[in-house]
């Protein structure tokens, strides 16, 4: 690897306002061999990883981008405002369904969630993490949705394949997620024991 | 009544209710729809999701809806649909299937479809929590806001990727919001600022620096008048093609570059 | 110099969209001594100088800023110049009008937008997302415009019918209509105690 090449690559990524793909870098630097560029890129990523400075070179959304390390969030937000990347539980749930099941229609999402999702979908569209892919070839031609490049960028994913599989997620879920709720009031109204309560079981 | 209002209502009116809610604080807003509520009930009753007691779940589910009604909460249609589904499953369980039907149809258990949906919903609910826990761009991690003079010049040549008027006006709007309200009605003092003065000021600033930020121009004197005059001066300068305007990113700082000297220095 | 402090400072300068002064950095990091911050800053600048990467930390008017090294600017410029130009707001607006109202004349677009659209239309034609369909058979025989095949490709649409209608987007705001019910069926038995409240138990 020529150190000049790695500096050239670094300067290009550094001034790019969104993630820039390896292919794109190779195209720009057509006087260098693609293999050279690739090698320089991975060495660069390793260098910044090892250095441990305020920012790192991450592989995201099919490309490369310099980003601050999450460790320094509290310092960075002292001088720049965190953009309102606030996602509610229902937004995240809907986004997960779109991400794992795309292309998907609103009706399919609503069937899975059991609630109306129009408002949530609209706000995900406005945040540009979800996009309209087109229309489904079934009666009524409903719109179909999928995730966008911004989704990968915001959630720091290299590509859709790097989403944890649903199986992996289930394995994580050894700890119950329901402890947030203290007690439901209705459970307390039960006067009779459960056993004798249910004639039909 | 909204759900958060309802919670206050419950807290305030607890003693008035028939003694049955009073000792419990209700967090109705925790349930993200009927599936979420059902999952909670299953967990709470320590039921096996593959072998739910429909009777228990249905009764508690309906109790919950009844509570919402008692509290004058608007019960979303989605919750009623699920109530109907539960009652339907329950009624089907009451009807004995004949042997033939049972043998033919593996899905004979009327709960099967609901269980399938619940399991699937649970997966996505958890997937949502997992992806939400990642370090998000713009929340935990940040990218660089690229503004370097040579880049602005490069964009110049390529073709206008200048900030559009809407974004300029939006920055203006945001600035106006920041100004204290009382200065709104201030009568301008005798030595009011003219647009011509402001234009001269901007031009002389641009002779010293290669780039100037909009905020720099109004920083010392953040009044409505100052901002309006500066804004008008900028529009005029823009019209005369004496300056070019750039914005690093959406809602980022707005920059000005002298249109003429920039090209001269390039040569 | 604590290496954490220098990383913190680095993350702050990295995310600042204009040069940031030493004073400002000291103010932001008021849990650190000013002298410490100053020392860390000059060491940081030295480090980046010595490393000789694609960018450097420079003291410009008003403060500190990361900048691409002049040596590599010609490479970066290639990227900037070749970058797919983004649609401006007015271009998007005009394009939307053409897409939804085609075939349409320039005068009709301008009537809708209230502004002159000659420049925008020209650049949309150059980007080949809009094309001239022909001349309208009215006095003056104005050109009529429509979208192109490239338009469909850019937006990933199979055909014009796949374009979401305004109505479909508005429908996201609407909650599906359930029949308004005066009273829940379960409420009707409310005279009896809760325990025996449910029809099937």
PDB file of C-alpha atoms in Angstrom, chain B:
ATOM      1  CA  UNK B   1     -59.504  12.320  26.849  1.00  0.00           C
ATOM      2  CA  UNK B   2     -55.967  11.394  25.944  1.00  0.00           C
ATOM      3  CA  UNK B   3     -54.187   8.560  27.661  1.00  0.00           C
ATOM      4  CA  UNK B   4     -51.857  10.781  29.631  1.00  0.00           C
ATOM      5  CA  UNK B   5     -54.775  12.916  30.722  1.00  0.00           C
ATOM      6  CA  UNK B   6     -56.464   9.738  31.740  1.00  0.00           C
ATOM      7  CA  UNK B   7     -53.582   8.807  33.951  1.00  0.00           C
ATOM      8  CA  UNK B   8     -53.833  12.099  35.758  1.00  0.00           C
ATOM      9  CA  UNK B   9     -57.515  11.650  35.958  1.00  0.00           C
ATOM     10  CA  UNK B  10     -57.013   8.274  37.542  1.00  0.00           C
ATOM     11  CA  UNK B  11     -54.565   9.641  40.046  1.00  0.00           C
ATOM     12  CA  UNK B  12     -56.761  12.595  40.952  1.00  0.00           C
ATOM     13  CA  UNK B  13     -60.051  10.803  41.006  1.00  0.00           C
ATOM     14  CA  UNK B  14     -58.837   7.570  42.492  1.00  0.00           C
ATOM     15  CA  UNK B  15     -60.597   8.037  45.819  1.00  0.00           C
ATOM     16  CA  UNK B  16     -63.859   8.620  43.999  1.00  0.00           C
ATOM     17  CA  UNK B  17     -63.681   5.407  42.062  1.00  0.00           C
ATOM     18  CA  UNK B  18     -65.252   2.428  43.661  1.00  0.00           C
ATOM     19  CA  UNK B  19     -62.138   1.448  45.556  1.00  0.00           C
ATOM     20  CA  UNK B  20     -61.045  -0.926  42.911  1.00  0.00           C
ATOM     21  CA  UNK B  21     -58.558   1.155  41.046  1.00  0.00           C
ATOM     22  CA  UNK B  22     -57.348   3.299  43.839  1.00  0.00           C
ATOM     23  CA  UNK B  23     -54.352   1.348  44.976  1.00  0.00           C
ATOM     24  CA  UNK B  24     -52.965   0.803  41.527  1.00  0.00           C
ATOM     25  CA  UNK B  25     -51.330   3.282  39.295  1.00  0.00           C
ATOM     26  CA  UNK B  26     -52.412   2.709  35.760  1.00  0.00           C
ATOM     27  CA  UNK B  27     -50.056   3.080  32.824  1.00  0.00           C
ATOM     28  CA  UNK B  28     -52.450   2.697  29.986  1.00  0.00           C
ATOM     29  CA  UNK B  29     -50.090   4.253  27.505  1.00  0.00           C
ATOM     30  CA  UNK B  30     -47.698   1.355  27.792  1.00  0.00           C
ATOM     31  CA  UNK B  31     -49.701  -0.782  25.437  1.00  0.00           C
ATOM     32  CA  UNK B  32     -48.918  -0.349  21.848  1.00  0.00           C
ATOM     33  CA  UNK B  33     -52.065  -1.950  20.575  1.00  0.00           C
ATOM     34  CA  UNK B  34     -54.042  -5.099  21.261  1.00  0.00           C
ATOM     35  CA  UNK B  35     -51.196  -7.495  20.432  1.00  0.00           C
ATOM     36  CA  UNK B  36     -48.980  -5.758  22.945  1.00  0.00           C
ATOM     37  CA  UNK B  37     -51.698  -6.021  25.576  1.00  0.00           C
ATOM     38  CA  UNK B  38     -52.273  -9.699  24.819  1.00  0.00           C
ATOM     39  CA  UNK B  39     -48.573 -10.459  25.120  1.00  0.00           C
ATOM     40  CA  UNK B  40     -48.530  -8.705  28.452  1.00  0.00           C
ATOM     41  CA  UNK B  41     -51.481 -10.716  29.732  1.00  0.00           C
ATOM     42  CA  UNK B  42     -49.870 -13.965  28.626  1.00  0.00           C
ATOM     43  CA  UNK B  43     -46.644 -13.067  30.373  1.00  0.00           C
ATOM     44  CA  UNK B  44     -48.397 -11.882  33.493  1.00  0.00           C
ATOM     45  CA  UNK B  45     -50.404 -15.069  33.814  1.00  0.00           C
ATOM     46  CA  UNK B  46     -47.333 -17.119  33.017  1.00  0.00           C
ATOM     47  CA  UNK B  47     -49.196 -18.845  30.248  1.00  0.00           C
ATOM     48  CA  UNK B  48     -47.551 -20.950  27.624  1.00  0.00           C
ATOM     49  CA  UNK B  49     -47.940 -18.988  24.437  1.00  0.00           C
ATOM     50  CA  UNK B  50     -48.549 -22.258  22.541  1.00  0.00           C
ATOM     51  CA  UNK B  51     -51.324 -23.250  24.886  1.00  0.00           C
ATOM     52  CA  UNK B  52     -53.063 -20.075  25.901  1.00  0.00           C
ATOM     53  CA  UNK B  53     -56.095 -20.305  28.062  1.00  0.00           C
ATOM     54  CA  UNK B  54     -58.431 -18.309  25.860  1.00  0.00           C
ATOM     55  CA  UNK B  55     -60.924 -17.958  28.683  1.00  0.00           C
ATOM     56  CA  UNK B  56     -58.422 -16.305  31.027  1.00  0.00           C
ATOM     57  CA  UNK B  57     -57.001 -14.065  28.370  1.00  0.00           C
ATOM     58  CA  UNK B  58     -60.361 -13.068  26.981  1.00  0.00           C
ATOM     59  CA  UNK B  59     -61.743 -12.170  30.355  1.00  0.00           C
ATOM     60  CA  UNK B  60     -58.754 -10.082  31.342  1.00  0.00           C
ATOM     61  CA  UNK B  61     -58.618  -8.475  27.942  1.00  0.00           C
ATOM     62  CA  UNK B  62     -62.267  -7.482  28.160  1.00  0.00           C
ATOM     63  CA  UNK B  63     -61.751  -6.292  31.725  1.00  0.00           C
ATOM     64  CA  UNK B  64     -59.035  -4.042  30.464  1.00  0.00           C
ATOM     65  CA  UNK B  65     -61.223  -2.584  27.744  1.00  0.00           C
ATOM     66  CA  UNK B  66     -63.993  -2.140  30.232  1.00  0.00           C
ATOM     67  CA  UNK B  67     -61.609  -0.253  32.471  1.00  0.00           C
ATOM     68  CA  UNK B  68     -60.674   1.989  29.583  1.00  0.00           C
ATOM     69  CA  UNK B  69     -64.349   2.634  28.989  1.00  0.00           C
ATOM     70  CA  UNK B  70     -64.980   3.280  32.659  1.00  0.00           C
ATOM     71  CA  UNK B  71     -62.258   5.866  32.568  1.00  0.00           C
ATOM     72  CA  UNK B  72     -63.869   7.464  29.558  1.00  0.00           C
ATOM     73  CA  UNK B  73     -60.873   6.617  27.440  1.00  0.00           C
ATOM     74  CA  UNK B  74     -61.514   6.335  23.794  1.00  0.00           C
ATOM     75  CA  UNK B  75     -61.142   2.665  23.018  1.00  0.00           C
ATOM     76  CA  UNK B  76     -59.434   2.345  19.668  1.00  0.00           C
ATOM     77  CA  UNK B  77     -61.265   0.264  17.113  1.00  0.00           C
ATOM     78  CA  UNK B  78     -58.256  -2.048  16.896  1.00  0.00           C
ATOM     79  CA  UNK B  79     -58.832  -3.147  20.487  1.00  0.00           C
ATOM     80  CA  UNK B  80     -62.453  -3.972  19.723  1.00  0.00           C
ATOM     81  CA  UNK B  81     -61.488  -5.996  16.679  1.00  0.00           C
ATOM     82  CA  UNK B  82     -59.226  -8.103  18.861  1.00  0.00           C
ATOM     83  CA  UNK B  83     -61.976  -8.469  21.457  1.00  0.00           C
ATOM     84  CA  UNK B  84     -64.233  -9.831  18.758  1.00  0.00           C
ATOM     85  CA  UNK B  85     -61.490 -12.202  17.597  1.00  0.00           C
ATOM     86  CA  UNK B  86     -61.012 -13.535  21.121  1.00  0.00           C
ATOM     87  CA  UNK B  87     -64.723 -14.034  21.635  1.00  0.00           C
ATOM     88  CA  UNK B  88     -64.950 -15.752  18.292  1.00  0.00           C
ATOM     89  CA  UNK B  89     -62.141 -18.158  19.168  1.00  0.00           C
ATOM     90  CA  UNK B  90     -63.762 -18.834  22.489  1.00  0.00           C
ATOM     91  CA  UNK B  91     -67.102 -19.584  20.914  1.00  0.00           C
ATOM     92  CA  UNK B  92     -65.454 -21.945  18.448  1.00  0.00           C
ATOM     93  CA  UNK B  93     -63.836 -23.797  21.307  1.00  0.00           C
ATOM     94  CA  UNK B  94     -67.299 -24.387  22.693  1.00  0.00           C
ATOM     95  CA  UNK B  95     -68.467 -26.129  19.577  1.00  0.00           C
ATOM     96  CA  UNK B  96     -67.229 -29.695  19.407  1.00  0.00           C
ATOM     97  CA  UNK B  97     -65.677 -30.603  16.098  1.00  0.00           C
ATOM     98  CA  UNK B  98     -66.603 -33.898  14.568  1.00  0.00           C
ATOM     99  CA  UNK B  99     -63.776 -36.373  14.260  1.00  0.00           C
ATOM    100  CA  UNK B 100     -63.539 -36.172  10.522  1.00  0.00           C
ATOM    101  CA  UNK B 101     -63.132 -32.431  10.567  1.00  0.00           C
ATOM    102  CA  UNK B 102     -60.459 -32.686  13.201  1.00  0.00           C
ATOM    103  CA  UNK B 103     -58.529 -35.270  11.263  1.00  0.00           C
ATOM    104  CA  UNK B 104     -58.647 -33.311   8.066  1.00  0.00           C
ATOM    105  CA  UNK B 105     -57.623 -30.015   9.455  1.00  0.00           C
ATOM    106  CA  UNK B 106     -54.443 -29.719  11.435  1.00  0.00           C
ATOM    107  CA  UNK B 107     -55.283 -26.127  12.144  1.00  0.00           C
ATOM    108  CA  UNK B 108     -58.433 -27.211  13.910  1.00  0.00           C
ATOM    109  CA  UNK B 109     -57.341 -25.452  17.070  1.00  0.00           C
ATOM    110  CA  UNK B 110     -59.069 -22.108  16.717  1.00  0.00           C
ATOM    111  CA  UNK B 111     -56.225 -20.526  18.665  1.00  0.00           C
ATOM    112  CA  UNK B 112     -53.591 -21.477  16.120  1.00  0.00           C
ATOM    113  CA  UNK B 113     -53.890 -18.368  13.972  1.00  0.00           C
ATOM    114  CA  UNK B 114     -53.812 -16.074  16.987  1.00  0.00           C
ATOM    115  CA  UNK B 115     -50.780 -17.836  18.430  1.00  0.00           C
ATOM    116  CA  UNK B 116     -48.994 -17.567  15.124  1.00  0.00           C
ATOM    117  CA  UNK B 117     -49.716 -13.852  14.986  1.00  0.00           C
ATOM    118  CA  UNK B 118     -48.649 -13.322  18.571  1.00  0.00           C
ATOM    119  CA  UNK B 119     -45.356 -15.112  18.065  1.00  0.00           C
ATOM    120  CA  UNK B 120     -44.688 -13.155  14.940  1.00  0.00           C
ATOM    121  CA  UNK B 121     -45.610  -9.886  16.588  1.00  0.00           C
ATOM    122  CA  UNK B 122     -43.361 -10.673  19.524  1.00  0.00           C
ATOM    123  CA  UNK B 123     -40.447 -11.183  17.148  1.00  0.00           C
ATOM    124  CA  UNK B 124     -40.876  -7.787  15.527  1.00  0.00           C
ATOM    125  CA  UNK B 125     -41.453  -6.050  18.820  1.00  0.00           C
ATOM    126  CA  UNK B 126     -38.116  -7.402  20.000  1.00  0.00           C
ATOM    127  CA  UNK B 127     -36.435  -6.688  16.680  1.00  0.00           C
ATOM    128  CA  UNK B 128     -37.617  -3.089  17.037  1.00  0.00           C
ATOM    129  CA  UNK B 129     -36.024  -2.840  20.456  1.00  0.00           C
ATOM    130  CA  UNK B 130     -32.794  -4.339  19.174  1.00  0.00           C
ATOM    131  CA  UNK B 131     -32.450  -1.955  16.246  1.00  0.00           C
ATOM    132  CA  UNK B 132     -33.537   0.976  18.415  1.00  0.00           C
ATOM    133  CA  UNK B 133     -30.707   0.205  20.817  1.00  0.00           C
ATOM    134  CA  UNK B 134     -28.061   0.723  18.125  1.00  0.00           C
ATOM    135  CA  UNK B 135     -25.872   3.821  18.035  1.00  0.00           C
ATOM    136  CA  UNK B 136     -27.885   5.998  15.686  1.00  0.00           C
ATOM    137  CA  UNK B 137     -26.406   8.566  13.362  1.00  0.00           C
ATOM    138  CA  UNK B 138     -27.454  11.970  14.615  1.00  0.00           C
ATOM    139  CA  UNK B 139     -28.239  10.632  18.077  1.00  0.00           C
ATOM    140  CA  UNK B 140     -25.171   8.794  19.420  1.00  0.00           C
ATOM    141  CA  UNK B 141     -22.743   9.165  16.566  1.00  0.00           C
ATOM    142  CA  UNK B 142     -22.197  12.068  14.221  1.00  0.00           C
ATOM    143  CA  UNK B 143     -20.775  12.568  10.783  1.00  0.00           C
ATOM    144  CA  UNK B 144     -18.746  15.527   9.668  1.00  0.00           C
ATOM    145  CA  UNK B 145     -20.445  18.643   8.387  1.00  0.00           C
ATOM    146  CA  UNK B 146     -18.277  19.275   5.377  1.00  0.00           C
ATOM    147  CA  UNK B 147     -17.559  22.913   4.652  1.00  0.00           C
ATOM    148  CA  UNK B 148     -14.197  23.675   3.200  1.00  0.00           C
ATOM    149  CA  UNK B 149     -13.624  26.698   0.997  1.00  0.00           C
ATOM    150  CA  UNK B 150     -11.992  24.718  -1.788  1.00  0.00           C
ATOM    151  CA  UNK B 151     -14.986  22.409  -1.877  1.00  0.00           C
ATOM    152  CA  UNK B 152     -17.337  25.327  -2.203  1.00  0.00           C
ATOM    153  CA  UNK B 153     -15.242  26.528  -5.127  1.00  0.00           C
ATOM    154  CA  UNK B 154     -15.338  23.080  -6.713  1.00  0.00           C
ATOM    155  CA  UNK B 155     -19.104  23.002  -6.463  1.00  0.00           C
ATOM    156  CA  UNK B 156     -19.101  26.386  -8.069  1.00  0.00           C
ATOM    157  CA  UNK B 157     -17.567  25.031 -11.207  1.00  0.00           C
ATOM    158  CA  UNK B 158     -19.653  21.916 -11.353  1.00  0.00           C
ATOM    159  CA  UNK B 159     -22.901  23.797 -11.431  1.00  0.00           C
ATOM    160  CA  UNK B 160     -24.997  25.400  -8.809  1.00  0.00           C
ATOM    161  CA  UNK B 161     -25.511  23.203  -5.818  1.00  0.00           C
ATOM    162  CA  UNK B 162     -26.350  26.324  -3.897  1.00  0.00           C
ATOM    163  CA  UNK B 163     -28.733  26.555  -1.049  1.00  0.00           C
ATOM    164  CA  UNK B 164     -32.188  27.203  -2.363  1.00  0.00           C
ATOM    165  CA  UNK B 165     -34.225  30.173  -1.337  1.00  0.00           C
ATOM    166  CA  UNK B 166     -36.504  28.097   0.831  1.00  0.00           C
ATOM    167  CA  UNK B 167     -33.636  27.041   3.059  1.00  0.00           C
ATOM    168  CA  UNK B 168     -32.400  30.579   3.275  1.00  0.00           C
ATOM    169  CA  UNK B 169     -35.862  31.785   4.240  1.00  0.00           C
ATOM    170  CA  UNK B 170     -36.142  28.919   6.699  1.00  0.00           C
ATOM    171  CA  UNK B 171     -32.899  29.939   8.378  1.00  0.00           C
ATOM    172  CA  UNK B 172     -34.322  33.432   8.506  1.00  0.00           C
ATOM    173  CA  UNK B 173     -37.521  32.139  10.075  1.00  0.00           C
ATOM    174  CA  UNK B 174     -35.578  30.212  12.694  1.00  0.00           C
ATOM    175  CA  UNK B 175     -33.581  33.324  13.520  1.00  0.00           C
ATOM    176  CA  UNK B 176     -36.765  35.330  13.968  1.00  0.00           C
ATOM    177  CA  UNK B 177     -38.060  32.743  16.421  1.00  0.00           C
ATOM    178  CA  UNK B 178     -34.895  33.147  18.478  1.00  0.00           C
ATOM    179  CA  UNK B 179     -35.396  36.871  18.902  1.00  0.00           C
ATOM    180  CA  UNK B 180     -37.002  37.920  22.170  1.00  0.00           C
ATOM    181  CA  UNK B 181     -40.640  38.770  21.698  1.00  0.00           C
ATOM    182  CA  UNK B 182     -40.474  42.199  23.356  1.00  0.00           C
ATOM    183  CA  UNK B 183     -38.158  43.598  20.730  1.00  0.00           C
ATOM    184  CA  UNK B 184     -40.925  42.988  18.245  1.00  0.00           C
ATOM    185  CA  UNK B 185     -42.711  46.237  18.996  1.00  0.00           C
ATOM    186  CA  UNK B 186     -39.615  48.290  19.608  1.00  0.00           C
ATOM    187  CA  UNK B 187     -39.708  51.594  17.850  1.00  0.00           C
ATOM    188  CA  UNK B 188     -36.512  51.889  15.878  1.00  0.00           C
ATOM    189  CA  UNK B 189     -34.121  54.377  17.412  1.00  0.00           C
ATOM    190  CA  UNK B 190     -32.995  57.384  15.407  1.00  0.00           C
ATOM    191  CA  UNK B 191     -29.897  55.829  13.926  1.00  0.00           C
ATOM    192  CA  UNK B 192     -31.615  53.003  12.109  1.00  0.00           C
ATOM    193  CA  UNK B 193     -29.594  50.771   9.859  1.00  0.00           C
ATOM    194  CA  UNK B 194     -29.923  51.163   6.129  1.00  0.00           C
ATOM    195  CA  UNK B 195     -29.635  48.323   3.663  1.00  0.00           C
ATOM    196  CA  UNK B 196     -26.887  50.177   1.813  1.00  0.00           C
ATOM    197  CA  UNK B 197     -24.811  50.410   5.007  1.00  0.00           C
ATOM    198  CA  UNK B 198     -25.318  46.743   5.596  1.00  0.00           C
ATOM    199  CA  UNK B 199     -24.257  45.841   2.062  1.00  0.00           C
ATOM    200  CA  UNK B 200     -21.062  47.820   2.480  1.00  0.00           C
ATOM    201  CA  UNK B 201     -20.424  46.119   5.777  1.00  0.00           C
ATOM    202  CA  UNK B 202     -20.816  42.665   4.271  1.00  0.00           C
ATOM    203  CA  UNK B 203     -18.594  43.504   1.311  1.00  0.00           C
ATOM    204  CA  UNK B 204     -15.825  44.793   3.520  1.00  0.00           C
ATOM    205  CA  UNK B 205     -16.068  41.697   5.692  1.00  0.00           C
ATOM    206  CA  UNK B 206     -15.718  39.558   2.595  1.00  0.00           C
ATOM    207  CA  UNK B 207     -12.540  41.368   1.659  1.00  0.00           C
ATOM    208  CA  UNK B 208     -10.938  40.222   4.896  1.00  0.00           C
ATOM    209  CA  UNK B 209     -12.249  36.675   5.017  1.00  0.00           C
ATOM    210  CA  UNK B 210     -12.796  34.100   2.336  1.00  0.00           C
ATOM    211  CA  UNK B 211     -16.043  32.952   3.859  1.00  0.00           C
ATOM    212  CA  UNK B 212     -18.554  34.545   6.157  1.00  0.00           C
ATOM    213  CA  UNK B 213     -21.325  32.907   8.114  1.00  0.00           C
ATOM    214  CA  UNK B 214     -24.813  34.351   8.315  1.00  0.00           C
ATOM    215  CA  UNK B 215     -24.686  34.091  12.094  1.00  0.00           C
ATOM    216  CA  UNK B 216     -21.490  36.159  12.168  1.00  0.00           C
ATOM    217  CA  UNK B 217     -23.291  39.050  10.540  1.00  0.00           C
ATOM    218  CA  UNK B 218     -25.976  39.339  13.158  1.00  0.00           C
ATOM    219  CA  UNK B 219     -24.256  37.907  16.200  1.00  0.00           C
ATOM    220  CA  UNK B 220     -23.418  41.196  17.910  1.00  0.00           C
ATOM    221  CA  UNK B 221     -26.824  42.731  17.440  1.00  0.00           C
ATOM    222  CA  UNK B 222     -29.533  40.125  17.470  1.00  0.00           C
ATOM    223  CA  UNK B 223     -32.551  42.301  16.821  1.00  0.00           C
ATOM    224  CA  UNK B 224     -35.377  41.858  14.412  1.00  0.00           C
ATOM    225  CA  UNK B 225     -34.427  44.974  12.526  1.00  0.00           C
ATOM    226  CA  UNK B 226     -30.804  43.915  12.179  1.00  0.00           C
ATOM    227  CA  UNK B 227     -31.750  40.498  10.872  1.00  0.00           C
ATOM    228  CA  UNK B 228     -34.277  41.817   8.386  1.00  0.00           C
ATOM    229  CA  UNK B 229     -31.889  44.453   7.046  1.00  0.00           C
ATOM    230  CA  UNK B 230     -29.083  41.890   6.806  1.00  0.00           C
ATOM    231  CA  UNK B 231     -31.366  39.490   5.028  1.00  0.00           C
ATOM    232  CA  UNK B 232     -32.475  42.100   2.522  1.00  0.00           C
ATOM    233  CA  UNK B 233     -28.881  43.163   1.979  1.00  0.00           C
ATOM    234  CA  UNK B 234     -27.929  39.561   1.250  1.00  0.00           C
ATOM    235  CA  UNK B 235     -30.760  39.110  -1.208  1.00  0.00           C
ATOM    236  CA  UNK B 236     -29.663  42.253  -2.968  1.00  0.00           C
ATOM    237  CA  UNK B 237     -26.020  41.094  -3.063  1.00  0.00           C
ATOM    238  CA  UNK B 238     -27.171  37.762  -4.382  1.00  0.00           C
ATOM    239  CA  UNK B 239     -29.213  39.441  -7.086  1.00  0.00           C
ATOM    240  CA  UNK B 240     -26.212  41.525  -8.085  1.00  0.00           C
ATOM    241  CA  UNK B 241     -24.228  38.246  -8.214  1.00  0.00           C
ATOM    242  CA  UNK B 242     -21.629  39.637  -5.852  1.00  0.00           C
ATOM    243  CA  UNK B 243     -21.872  36.741  -3.437  1.00  0.00           C
ATOM    244  CA  UNK B 244     -22.674  33.082  -3.544  1.00  0.00           C
ATOM    245  CA  UNK B 245     -24.512  31.315  -0.800  1.00  0.00           C
ATOM    246  CA  UNK B 246     -23.878  27.781   0.445  1.00  0.00           C
ATOM    247  CA  UNK B 247     -25.138  25.541   3.134  1.00  0.00           C
ATOM    248  CA  UNK B 248     -23.094  22.622   4.422  1.00  0.00           C
ATOM    249  CA  UNK B 249     -26.055  20.489   5.305  1.00  0.00           C
ATOM    250  CA  UNK B 250     -29.723  20.934   6.022  1.00  0.00           C
ATOM    251  CA  UNK B 251     -30.160  23.347   8.944  1.00  0.00           C
ATOM    252  CA  UNK B 252     -26.393  23.835   8.967  1.00  0.00           C
ATOM    253  CA  UNK B 253     -24.665  27.182   8.932  1.00  0.00           C
ATOM    254  CA  UNK B 254     -25.198  29.358   5.874  1.00  0.00           C
ATOM    255  CA  UNK B 255     -22.019  30.615   4.245  1.00  0.00           C
ATOM    256  CA  UNK B 256     -21.225  33.440   1.888  1.00  0.00           C
ATOM    257  CA  UNK B 257     -18.406  33.576  -0.563  1.00  0.00           C
ATOM    258  CA  UNK B 258     -17.573  36.575  -2.724  1.00  0.00           C
ATOM    259  CA  UNK B 259     -18.537  35.551  -6.223  1.00  0.00           C
ATOM    260  CA  UNK B 260     -15.892  37.606  -8.005  1.00  0.00           C
ATOM    261  CA  UNK B 261     -12.776  37.298  -5.888  1.00  0.00           C
ATOM    262  CA  UNK B 262     -13.316  33.576  -5.616  1.00  0.00           C
ATOM    263  CA  UNK B 263     -12.774  33.024  -9.318  1.00  0.00           C
ATOM    264  CA  UNK B 264      -9.885  35.470  -9.421  1.00  0.00           C
ATOM    265  CA  UNK B 265      -8.039  33.652  -6.685  1.00  0.00           C
ATOM    266  CA  UNK B 266      -8.601  30.391  -8.517  1.00  0.00           C
ATOM    267  CA  UNK B 267      -6.621  31.586 -11.469  1.00  0.00           C
TER     268      UNK B 267
END
